[in-house]
Short mmCIF file of C-alpha atoms in Angstrom, two decimals:
data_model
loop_
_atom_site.label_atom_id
_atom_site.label_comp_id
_atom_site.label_asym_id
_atom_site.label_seq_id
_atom_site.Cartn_x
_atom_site.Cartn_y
_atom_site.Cartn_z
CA UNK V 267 11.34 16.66 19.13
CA UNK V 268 8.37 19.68 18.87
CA UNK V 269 6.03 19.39 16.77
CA UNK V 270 5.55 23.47 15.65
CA UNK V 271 2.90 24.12 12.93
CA UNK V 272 4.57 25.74 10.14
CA UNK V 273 3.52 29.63 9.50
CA UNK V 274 3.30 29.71 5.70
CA UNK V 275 2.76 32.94 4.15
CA UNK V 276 -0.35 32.69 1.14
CA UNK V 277 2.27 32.22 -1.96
CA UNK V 278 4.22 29.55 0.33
CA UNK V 279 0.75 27.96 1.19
CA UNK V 280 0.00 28.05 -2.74
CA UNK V 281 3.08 26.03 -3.16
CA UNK V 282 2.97 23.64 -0.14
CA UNK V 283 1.87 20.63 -2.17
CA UNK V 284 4.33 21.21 -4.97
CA UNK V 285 7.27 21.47 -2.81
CA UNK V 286 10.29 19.03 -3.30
CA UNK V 287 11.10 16.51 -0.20
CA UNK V 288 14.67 14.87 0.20
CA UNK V 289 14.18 11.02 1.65
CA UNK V 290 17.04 10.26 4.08
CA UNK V 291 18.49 7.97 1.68
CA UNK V 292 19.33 11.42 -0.55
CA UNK V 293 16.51 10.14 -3.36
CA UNK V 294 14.10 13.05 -3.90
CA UNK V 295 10.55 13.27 -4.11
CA UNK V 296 9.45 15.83 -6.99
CA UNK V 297 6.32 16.87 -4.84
CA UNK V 298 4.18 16.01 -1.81
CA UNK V 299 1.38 14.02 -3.55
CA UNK V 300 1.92 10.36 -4.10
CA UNK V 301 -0.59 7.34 -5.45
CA UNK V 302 -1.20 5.52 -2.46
CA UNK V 303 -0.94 1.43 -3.00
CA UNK V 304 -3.78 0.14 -4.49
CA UNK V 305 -4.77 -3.94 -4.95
CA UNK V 306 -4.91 -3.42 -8.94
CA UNK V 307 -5.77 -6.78 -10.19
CA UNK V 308 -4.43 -5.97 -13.47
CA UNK V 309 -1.31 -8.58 -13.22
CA UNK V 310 -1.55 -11.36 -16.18
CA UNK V 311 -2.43 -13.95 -13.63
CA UNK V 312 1.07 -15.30 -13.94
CA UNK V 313 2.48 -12.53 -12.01
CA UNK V 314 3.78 -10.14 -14.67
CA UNK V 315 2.60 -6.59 -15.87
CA UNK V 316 -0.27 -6.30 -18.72
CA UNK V 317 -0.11 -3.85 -21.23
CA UNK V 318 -2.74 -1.80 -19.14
CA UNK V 319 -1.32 -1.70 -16.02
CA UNK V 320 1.72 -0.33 -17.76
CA UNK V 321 -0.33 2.15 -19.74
CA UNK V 322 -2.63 3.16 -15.89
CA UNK V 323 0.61 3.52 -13.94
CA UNK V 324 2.05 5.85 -17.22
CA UNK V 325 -0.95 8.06 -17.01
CA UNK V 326 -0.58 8.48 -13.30
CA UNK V 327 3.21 10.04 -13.52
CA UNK V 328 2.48 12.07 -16.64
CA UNK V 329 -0.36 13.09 -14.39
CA UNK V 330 1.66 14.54 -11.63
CA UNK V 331 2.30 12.39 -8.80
CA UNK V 332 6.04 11.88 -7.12
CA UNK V 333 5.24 8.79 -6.56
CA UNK V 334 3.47 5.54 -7.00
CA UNK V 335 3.24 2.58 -5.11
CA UNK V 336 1.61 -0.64 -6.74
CA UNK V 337 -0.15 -2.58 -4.20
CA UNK V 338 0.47 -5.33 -3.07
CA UNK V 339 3.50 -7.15 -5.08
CA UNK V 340 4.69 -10.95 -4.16
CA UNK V 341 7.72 -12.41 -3.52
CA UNK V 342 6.28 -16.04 -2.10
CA UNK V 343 3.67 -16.67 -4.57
CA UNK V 344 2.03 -19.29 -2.51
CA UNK V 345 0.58 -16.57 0.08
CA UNK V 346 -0.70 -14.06 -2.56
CA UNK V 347 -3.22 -11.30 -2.01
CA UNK V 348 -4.99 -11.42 -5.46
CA UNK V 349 -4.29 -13.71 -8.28
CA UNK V 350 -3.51 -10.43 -10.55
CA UNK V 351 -0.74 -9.08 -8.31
CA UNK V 352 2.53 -9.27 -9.53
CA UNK V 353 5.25 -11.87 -8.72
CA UNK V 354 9.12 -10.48 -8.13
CA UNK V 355 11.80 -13.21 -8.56
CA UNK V 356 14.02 -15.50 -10.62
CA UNK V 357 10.49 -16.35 -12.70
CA UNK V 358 9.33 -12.72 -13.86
CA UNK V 359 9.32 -11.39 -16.93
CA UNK V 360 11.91 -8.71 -16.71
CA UNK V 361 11.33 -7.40 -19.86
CA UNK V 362 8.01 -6.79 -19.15
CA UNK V 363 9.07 -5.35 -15.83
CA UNK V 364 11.39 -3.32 -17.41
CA UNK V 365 8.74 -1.70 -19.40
CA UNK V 366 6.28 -0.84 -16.31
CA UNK V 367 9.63 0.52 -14.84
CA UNK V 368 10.70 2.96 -17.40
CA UNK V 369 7.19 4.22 -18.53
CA UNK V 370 5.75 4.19 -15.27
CA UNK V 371 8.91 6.81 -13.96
CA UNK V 372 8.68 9.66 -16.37
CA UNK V 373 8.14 12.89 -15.96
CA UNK V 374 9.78 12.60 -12.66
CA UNK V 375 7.85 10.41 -10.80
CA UNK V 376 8.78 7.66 -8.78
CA UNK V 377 7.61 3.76 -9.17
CA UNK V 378 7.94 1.64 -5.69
CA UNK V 379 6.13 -2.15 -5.79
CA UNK V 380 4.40 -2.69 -2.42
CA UNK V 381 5.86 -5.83 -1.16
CA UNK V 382 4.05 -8.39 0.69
CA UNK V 383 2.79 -11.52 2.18
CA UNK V 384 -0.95 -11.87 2.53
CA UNK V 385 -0.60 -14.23 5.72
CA UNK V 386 -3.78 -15.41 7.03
CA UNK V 387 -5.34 -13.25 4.29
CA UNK V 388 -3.86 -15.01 1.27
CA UNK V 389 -6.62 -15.80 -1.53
CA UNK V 390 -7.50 -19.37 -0.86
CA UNK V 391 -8.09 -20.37 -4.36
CA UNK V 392 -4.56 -20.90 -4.39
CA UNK V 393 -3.47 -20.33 -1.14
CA UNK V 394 -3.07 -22.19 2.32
CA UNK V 395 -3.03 -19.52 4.91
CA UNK V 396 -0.38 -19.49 7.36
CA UNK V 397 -0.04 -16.53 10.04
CA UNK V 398 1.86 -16.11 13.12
CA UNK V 399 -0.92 -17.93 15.03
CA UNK V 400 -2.79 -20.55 14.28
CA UNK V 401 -6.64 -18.77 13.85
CA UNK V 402 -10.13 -19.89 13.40
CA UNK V 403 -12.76 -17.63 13.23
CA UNK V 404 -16.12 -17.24 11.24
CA UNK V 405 -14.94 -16.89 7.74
CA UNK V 406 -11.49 -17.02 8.25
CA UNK V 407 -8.97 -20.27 9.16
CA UNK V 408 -5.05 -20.55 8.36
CA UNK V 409 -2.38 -22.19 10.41
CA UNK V 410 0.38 -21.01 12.65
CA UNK V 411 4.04 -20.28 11.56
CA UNK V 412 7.08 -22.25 12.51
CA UNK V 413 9.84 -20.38 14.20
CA UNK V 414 11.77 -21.40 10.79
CA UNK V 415 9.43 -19.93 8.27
CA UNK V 416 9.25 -16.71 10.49
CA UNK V 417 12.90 -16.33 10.10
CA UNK V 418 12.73 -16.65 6.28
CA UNK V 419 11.07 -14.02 6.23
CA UNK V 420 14.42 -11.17 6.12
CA UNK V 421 15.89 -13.30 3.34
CA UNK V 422 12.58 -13.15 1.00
CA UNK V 423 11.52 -9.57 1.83
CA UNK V 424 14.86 -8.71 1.04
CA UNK V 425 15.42 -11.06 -2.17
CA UNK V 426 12.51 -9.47 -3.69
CA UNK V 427 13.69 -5.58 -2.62
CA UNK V 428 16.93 -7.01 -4.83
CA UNK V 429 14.81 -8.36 -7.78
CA UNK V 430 12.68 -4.84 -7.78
CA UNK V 431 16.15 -2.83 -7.78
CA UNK V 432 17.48 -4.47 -11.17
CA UNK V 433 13.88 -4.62 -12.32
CA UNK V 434 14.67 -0.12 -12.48
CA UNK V 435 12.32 0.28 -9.74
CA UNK V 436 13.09 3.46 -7.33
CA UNK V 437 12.72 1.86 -4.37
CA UNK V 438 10.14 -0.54 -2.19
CA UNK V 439 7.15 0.08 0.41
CA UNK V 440 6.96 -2.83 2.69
CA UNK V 441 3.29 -3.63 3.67
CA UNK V 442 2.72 -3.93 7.43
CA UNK V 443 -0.51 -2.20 7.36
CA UNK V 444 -4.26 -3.65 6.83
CA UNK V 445 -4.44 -7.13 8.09
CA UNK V 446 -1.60 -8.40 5.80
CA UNK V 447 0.96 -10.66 7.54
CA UNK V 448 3.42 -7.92 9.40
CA UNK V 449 0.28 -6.12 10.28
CA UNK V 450 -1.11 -9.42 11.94
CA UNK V 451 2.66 -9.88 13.79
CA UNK V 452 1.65 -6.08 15.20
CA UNK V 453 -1.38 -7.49 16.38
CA UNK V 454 -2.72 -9.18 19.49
CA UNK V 455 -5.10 -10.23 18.48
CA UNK V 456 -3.54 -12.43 15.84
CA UNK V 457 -0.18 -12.74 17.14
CA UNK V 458 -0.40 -14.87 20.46
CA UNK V 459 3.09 -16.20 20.14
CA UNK V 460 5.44 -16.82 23.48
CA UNK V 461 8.67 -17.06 21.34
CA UNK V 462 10.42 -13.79 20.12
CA UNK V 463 7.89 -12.49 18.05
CA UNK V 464 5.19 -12.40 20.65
CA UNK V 465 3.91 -10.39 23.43
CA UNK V 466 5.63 -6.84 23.73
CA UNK V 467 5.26 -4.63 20.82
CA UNK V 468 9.05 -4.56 20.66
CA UNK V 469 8.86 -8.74 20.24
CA UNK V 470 5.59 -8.18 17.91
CA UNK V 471 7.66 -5.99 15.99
CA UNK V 472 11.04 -7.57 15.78
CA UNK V 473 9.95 -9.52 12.47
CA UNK V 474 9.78 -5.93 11.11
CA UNK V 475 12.92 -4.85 12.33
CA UNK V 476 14.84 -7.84 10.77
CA UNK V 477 13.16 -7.72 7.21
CA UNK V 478 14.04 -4.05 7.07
CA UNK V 479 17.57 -4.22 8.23
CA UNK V 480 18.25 -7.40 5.75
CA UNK V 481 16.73 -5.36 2.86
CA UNK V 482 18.46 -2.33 3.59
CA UNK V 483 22.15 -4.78 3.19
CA UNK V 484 20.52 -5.93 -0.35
CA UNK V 485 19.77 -2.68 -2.13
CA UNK V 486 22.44 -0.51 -0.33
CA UNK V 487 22.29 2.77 1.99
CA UNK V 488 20.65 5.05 -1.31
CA UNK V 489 17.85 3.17 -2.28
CA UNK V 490 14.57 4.05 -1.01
CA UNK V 491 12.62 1.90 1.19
CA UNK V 492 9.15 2.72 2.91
CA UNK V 493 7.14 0.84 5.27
CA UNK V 494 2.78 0.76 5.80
CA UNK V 495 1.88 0.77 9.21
CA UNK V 496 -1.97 0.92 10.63
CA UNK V 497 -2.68 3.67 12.77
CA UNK V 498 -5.06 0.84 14.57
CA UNK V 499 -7.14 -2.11 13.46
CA UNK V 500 -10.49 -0.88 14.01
CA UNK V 501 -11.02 -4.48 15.96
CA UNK V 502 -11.49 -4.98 19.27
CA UNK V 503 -8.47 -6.30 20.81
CA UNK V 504 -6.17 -5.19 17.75
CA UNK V 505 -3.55 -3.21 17.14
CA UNK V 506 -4.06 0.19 19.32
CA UNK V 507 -2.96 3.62 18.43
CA UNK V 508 -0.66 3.37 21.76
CA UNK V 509 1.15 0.47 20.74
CA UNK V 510 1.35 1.85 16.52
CA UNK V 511 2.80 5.04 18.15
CA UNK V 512 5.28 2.90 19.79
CA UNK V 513 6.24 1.12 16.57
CA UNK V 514 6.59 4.36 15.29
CA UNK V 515 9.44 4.86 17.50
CA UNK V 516 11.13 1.40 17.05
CA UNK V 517 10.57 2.53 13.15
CA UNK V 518 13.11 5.62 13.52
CA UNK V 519 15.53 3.71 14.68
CA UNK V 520 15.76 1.84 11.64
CA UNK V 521 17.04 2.83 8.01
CA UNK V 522 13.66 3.10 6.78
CA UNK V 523 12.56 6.53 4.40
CA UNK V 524 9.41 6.87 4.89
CA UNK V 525 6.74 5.79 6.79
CA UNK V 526 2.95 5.54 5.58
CA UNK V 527 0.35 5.88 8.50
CA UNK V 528 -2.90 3.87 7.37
CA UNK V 529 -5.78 1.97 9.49
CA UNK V 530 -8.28 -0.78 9.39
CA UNK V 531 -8.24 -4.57 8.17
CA UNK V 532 -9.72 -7.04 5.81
CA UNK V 533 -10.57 -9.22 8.32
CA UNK V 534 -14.16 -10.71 8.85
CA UNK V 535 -15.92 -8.06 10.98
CA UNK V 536 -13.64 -5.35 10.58
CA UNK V 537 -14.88 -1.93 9.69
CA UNK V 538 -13.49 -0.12 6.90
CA UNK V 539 -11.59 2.87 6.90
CA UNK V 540 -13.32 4.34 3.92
CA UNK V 541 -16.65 3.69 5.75
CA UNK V 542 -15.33 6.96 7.52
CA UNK V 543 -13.61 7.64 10.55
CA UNK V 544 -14.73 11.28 10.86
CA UNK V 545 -16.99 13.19 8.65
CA UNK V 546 -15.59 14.54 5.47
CA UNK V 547 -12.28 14.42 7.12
CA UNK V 548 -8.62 12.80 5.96
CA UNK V 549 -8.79 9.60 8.83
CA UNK V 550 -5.81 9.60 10.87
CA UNK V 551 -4.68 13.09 11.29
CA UNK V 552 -4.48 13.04 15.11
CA UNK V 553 -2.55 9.49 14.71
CA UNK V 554 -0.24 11.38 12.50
CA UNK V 555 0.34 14.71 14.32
CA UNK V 556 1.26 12.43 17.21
CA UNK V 557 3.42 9.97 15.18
CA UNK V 558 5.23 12.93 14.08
CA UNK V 559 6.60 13.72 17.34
CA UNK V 560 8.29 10.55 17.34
CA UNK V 561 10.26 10.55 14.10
CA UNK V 562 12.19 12.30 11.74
CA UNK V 563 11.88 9.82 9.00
CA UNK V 564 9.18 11.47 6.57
CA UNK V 565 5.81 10.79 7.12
CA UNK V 566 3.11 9.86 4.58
CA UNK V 567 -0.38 10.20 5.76
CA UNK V 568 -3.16 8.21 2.88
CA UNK V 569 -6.69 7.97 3.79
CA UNK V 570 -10.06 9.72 3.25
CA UNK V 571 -8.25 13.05 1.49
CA UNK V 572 -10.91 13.91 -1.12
CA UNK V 573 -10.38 18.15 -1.04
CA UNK V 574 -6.54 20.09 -2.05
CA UNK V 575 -7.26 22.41 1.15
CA UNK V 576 -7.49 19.16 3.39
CA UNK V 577 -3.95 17.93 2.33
CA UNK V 578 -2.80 21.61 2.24
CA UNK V 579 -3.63 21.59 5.90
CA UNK V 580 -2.29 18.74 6.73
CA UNK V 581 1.12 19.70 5.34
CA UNK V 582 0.87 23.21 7.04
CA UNK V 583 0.16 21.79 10.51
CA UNK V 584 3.14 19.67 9.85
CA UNK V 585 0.80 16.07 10.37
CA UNK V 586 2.25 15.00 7.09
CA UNK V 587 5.42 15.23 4.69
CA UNK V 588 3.68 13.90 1.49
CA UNK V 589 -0.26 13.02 1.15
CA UNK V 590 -1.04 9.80 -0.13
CA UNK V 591 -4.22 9.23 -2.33
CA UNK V 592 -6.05 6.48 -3.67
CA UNK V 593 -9.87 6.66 -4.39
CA UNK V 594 -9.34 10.51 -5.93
CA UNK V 595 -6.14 9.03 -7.97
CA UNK V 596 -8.40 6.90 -9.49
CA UNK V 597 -11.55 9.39 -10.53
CA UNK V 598 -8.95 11.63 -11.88
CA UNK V 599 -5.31 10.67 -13.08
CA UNK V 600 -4.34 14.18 -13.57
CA UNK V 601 -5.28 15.23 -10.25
CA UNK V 602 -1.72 15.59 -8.67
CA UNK V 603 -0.75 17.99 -11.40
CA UNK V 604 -3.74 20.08 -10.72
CA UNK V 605 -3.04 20.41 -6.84
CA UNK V 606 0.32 21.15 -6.92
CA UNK V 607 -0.28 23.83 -9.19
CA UNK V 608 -2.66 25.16 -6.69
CA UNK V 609 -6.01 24.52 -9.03
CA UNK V 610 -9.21 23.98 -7.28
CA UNK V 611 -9.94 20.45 -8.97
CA UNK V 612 -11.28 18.65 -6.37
CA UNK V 613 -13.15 15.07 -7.69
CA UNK V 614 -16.68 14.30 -7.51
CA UNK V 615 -17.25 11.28 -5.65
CA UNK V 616 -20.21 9.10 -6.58
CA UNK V 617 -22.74 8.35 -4.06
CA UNK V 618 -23.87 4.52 -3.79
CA UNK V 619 -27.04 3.52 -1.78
CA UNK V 620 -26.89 -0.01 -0.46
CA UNK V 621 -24.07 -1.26 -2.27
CA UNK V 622 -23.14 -5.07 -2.04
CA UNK V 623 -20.16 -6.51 0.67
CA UNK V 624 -16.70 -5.34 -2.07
CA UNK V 625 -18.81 -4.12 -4.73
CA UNK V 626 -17.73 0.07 -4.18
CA UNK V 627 -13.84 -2.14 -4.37
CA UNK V 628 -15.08 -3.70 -7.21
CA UNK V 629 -16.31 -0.52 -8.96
CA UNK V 630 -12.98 1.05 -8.48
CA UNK V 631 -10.79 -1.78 -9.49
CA UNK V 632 -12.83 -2.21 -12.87
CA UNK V 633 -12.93 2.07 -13.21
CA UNK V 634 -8.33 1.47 -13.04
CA UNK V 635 -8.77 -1.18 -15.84
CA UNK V 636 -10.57 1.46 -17.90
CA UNK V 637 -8.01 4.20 -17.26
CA UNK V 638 -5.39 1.62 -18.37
CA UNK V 639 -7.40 1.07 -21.46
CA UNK V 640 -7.70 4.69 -22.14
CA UNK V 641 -11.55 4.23 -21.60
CA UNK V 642 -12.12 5.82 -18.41
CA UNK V 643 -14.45 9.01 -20.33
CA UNK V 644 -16.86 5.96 -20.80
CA UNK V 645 -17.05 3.92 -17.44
CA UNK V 646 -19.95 3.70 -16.15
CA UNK V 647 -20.25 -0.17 -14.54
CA UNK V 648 -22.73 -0.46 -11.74
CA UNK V 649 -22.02 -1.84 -8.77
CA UNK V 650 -23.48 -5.30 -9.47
CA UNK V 651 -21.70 -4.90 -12.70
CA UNK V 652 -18.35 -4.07 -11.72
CA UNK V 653 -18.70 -6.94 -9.03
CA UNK V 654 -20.04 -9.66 -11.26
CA UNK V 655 -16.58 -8.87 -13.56
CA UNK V 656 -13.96 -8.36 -11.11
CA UNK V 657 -14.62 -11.73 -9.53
CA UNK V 658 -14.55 -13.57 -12.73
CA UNK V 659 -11.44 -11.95 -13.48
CA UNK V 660 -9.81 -13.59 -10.22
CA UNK V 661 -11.36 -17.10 -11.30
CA UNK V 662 -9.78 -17.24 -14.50
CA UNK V 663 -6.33 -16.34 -13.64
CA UNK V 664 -6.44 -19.00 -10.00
CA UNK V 665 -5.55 -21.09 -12.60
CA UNK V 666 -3.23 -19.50 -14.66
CA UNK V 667 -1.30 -18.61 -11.37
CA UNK V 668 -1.55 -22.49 -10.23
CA UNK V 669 -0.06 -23.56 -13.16
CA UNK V 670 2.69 -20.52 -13.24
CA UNK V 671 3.65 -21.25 -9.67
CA UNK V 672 3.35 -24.86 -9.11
CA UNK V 673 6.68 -25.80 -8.19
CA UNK V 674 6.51 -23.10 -5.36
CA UNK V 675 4.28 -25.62 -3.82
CA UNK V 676 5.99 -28.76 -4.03
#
């Protein structure tokens, strides 16, 4: 299909942001702005929501966005990202769940739970890694998959997409972006399998293919469901934008609504996206522009926005369908509302010299537990600060979530 820029007059330009999208699955999205998925950490270390990660995901829809995605969300507890993430299934507390739903979808907004399966990147604390290859590198070990826990996969992705349905969740964003495990199936550098799921990018991506297509049976043809992909790695012999282009195209054949274009790892080594790609520019425009060639489904572009005219532009040269932001979600809750309205808020974004390896994470992760706490007027953690607290916070609930979970590991 072309890919024309669109010719928008200056009072259509003024409203590009706060323009309405239609998914294919006929849900709507009330704007083009959405909370990218974020690693929180504010689960109760048992998997459910706190009181302020119901109260920070509240303050982002009265703020604005048409959507939010809460990053990353379990449905295998024994291969978690963080100990704070939350846990979907049989154990939740849907009460609780019910409560992040309902509060966290007013004013229009949308509430999707990012679901995934840390792989070789699950928190060792109270994890044993397990990826599609067995790997062993500086700073990072886990073991290989069996053919049989591969093709569990459909059946759990697609359990939890259930679970997050009667939880009054809007839909689900399936995480096959930054290192996670359907990220390291994309990869060759991770994935060196010579059964099904290895070699071609159509047999690296068949995993994908089968989790989407069982999840789409469980929550039916008009619930929402989006996917992460990475634009590339970042790591030599990774994931390249050639091959990501071409799992854009297996991607449209699918049922999926929307696909988010994202890049980089949390490997050992791996450069990250926020360290910049280019200059004062959103990351993976040219990825996107391209991608959108391929596809029909709507596109969602997050990474390195920071300015209203950059995702303006972005929506004008038709790169992206909705802008996805994180880091600027975070230093101002309200910001969505200002940008679709066409106000020239753009956030301030602190300067840090030297700061220590996940301490600018760190100082963002603390700054969302002060927004949920209605204290974020006040924050103002350092780096060692914000560091220091954010890793005791993951020691104290390791055990909580051992405890929680331990029949999951029997």
């Amino acid at each position: 299909m072309e890919n024309q820029p669109l010719k928008l007059d200056e009072n259509k330009r003024s409203s590009a942001l706060s323009d309405s999208i239609e998914l294919p699955s006929g849900a709507v999205l009330k704007n083009r702005l959405a909370k990218s998925p974020m690693s929180d950490s504010l689960g109760d270390g048992e998997g459910n929501p706190t009181d302020v990660q119901i109260r920070l995901y509240e303050k982002w829809a009265t703020g604005g966005v048409a959507l939010s995605i809460i990053g990353e969300v379990q449905g295998d507890p024994r291969f978690p990202e963080k100990p704070g993430n939350l846990v979907l299934g049989k154990q939740a507390n849907h009460q609780v769940l019910r409560s992040l739903t309902s509060r966290a979808s007013i004013n229009g907004a949308h509430i999707w739970p990012q679901l995934g399966h840390a792989g070789a990147l699950s928190h060792l604390p109270v994890s044993t890694p397990k990826g599609p290859s067995p790997l062993n590198v500086e700073g990072l070990q886990s073991h290989g998959m069996t053919l049989a826990e591969i093709q569990q996969l459909p059946d759990m992705f697609a359990k939890t997409a259930s679970y997050a349905k009667d939880a009054g969740f809007t839909g689900v964003h399936i995480h096959a972006g930054h290192g996670f495990l359907l990220s390291q199936f994309l990869s060759p550098l991770f994935n060196h399998r010579t059964d099904g799921y290895g070699g071609s990018i159509e047999a690296r991506a068949r995993i994908i293919q089968e989790i989407v297509e069982k999840t789409r049976i469980a929550v039916g043809p008009t619930f929402p469901i989006g996917i992460r992909i990475n634009a590339t790695d970042k790591l030599d012999g990774g994931l390249t934008e050639t091959d990501a282009l071409e799992v854009v195209r297996i991607l449209d054949r699918t049922t999926v609504d929307l696909i988010d274009i994202s890049g980089g790892t949390y490997f050992p080594g791996a450069k990250a996206s926020s360290d910049g790609v280019s200059k004062g520019k959103p990351y993976f425009l040219k990825f996107a522009k391209q991608a959108k060639t391929l596809t029909s489904i709507p596109l969602m572009l997050t990474g390195g926005f920071t300015k209203q005219e950059q995702a303006i532009e972005a929506i004008e040269e038709n790169s992206a369908d909705i802008i996805g932001l994180a880091r600027a979600l975070v230093l101002n809750p309200r910001l969505a509302e200002a940008w679709a309205k066409g106000e020239k808020n753009d956030p301030v974004f602190p300067r840090f010299q030297s700061p220590p390896q996940g301490g600018i994470t760190a100082w963002y992760s603390m700054r969302l537990t002060a927004i949920g706490e209605d204290k974020e007027d006040a924050y103002n953690l350092n780096l060692e600060t914000a560091l220091k607290l954010y890793n005791e916070r993951d020691e104290q609930r390791n055990s909580l979530w051992m405890q929680k979970f331990s029949s999951f590991y029997d």
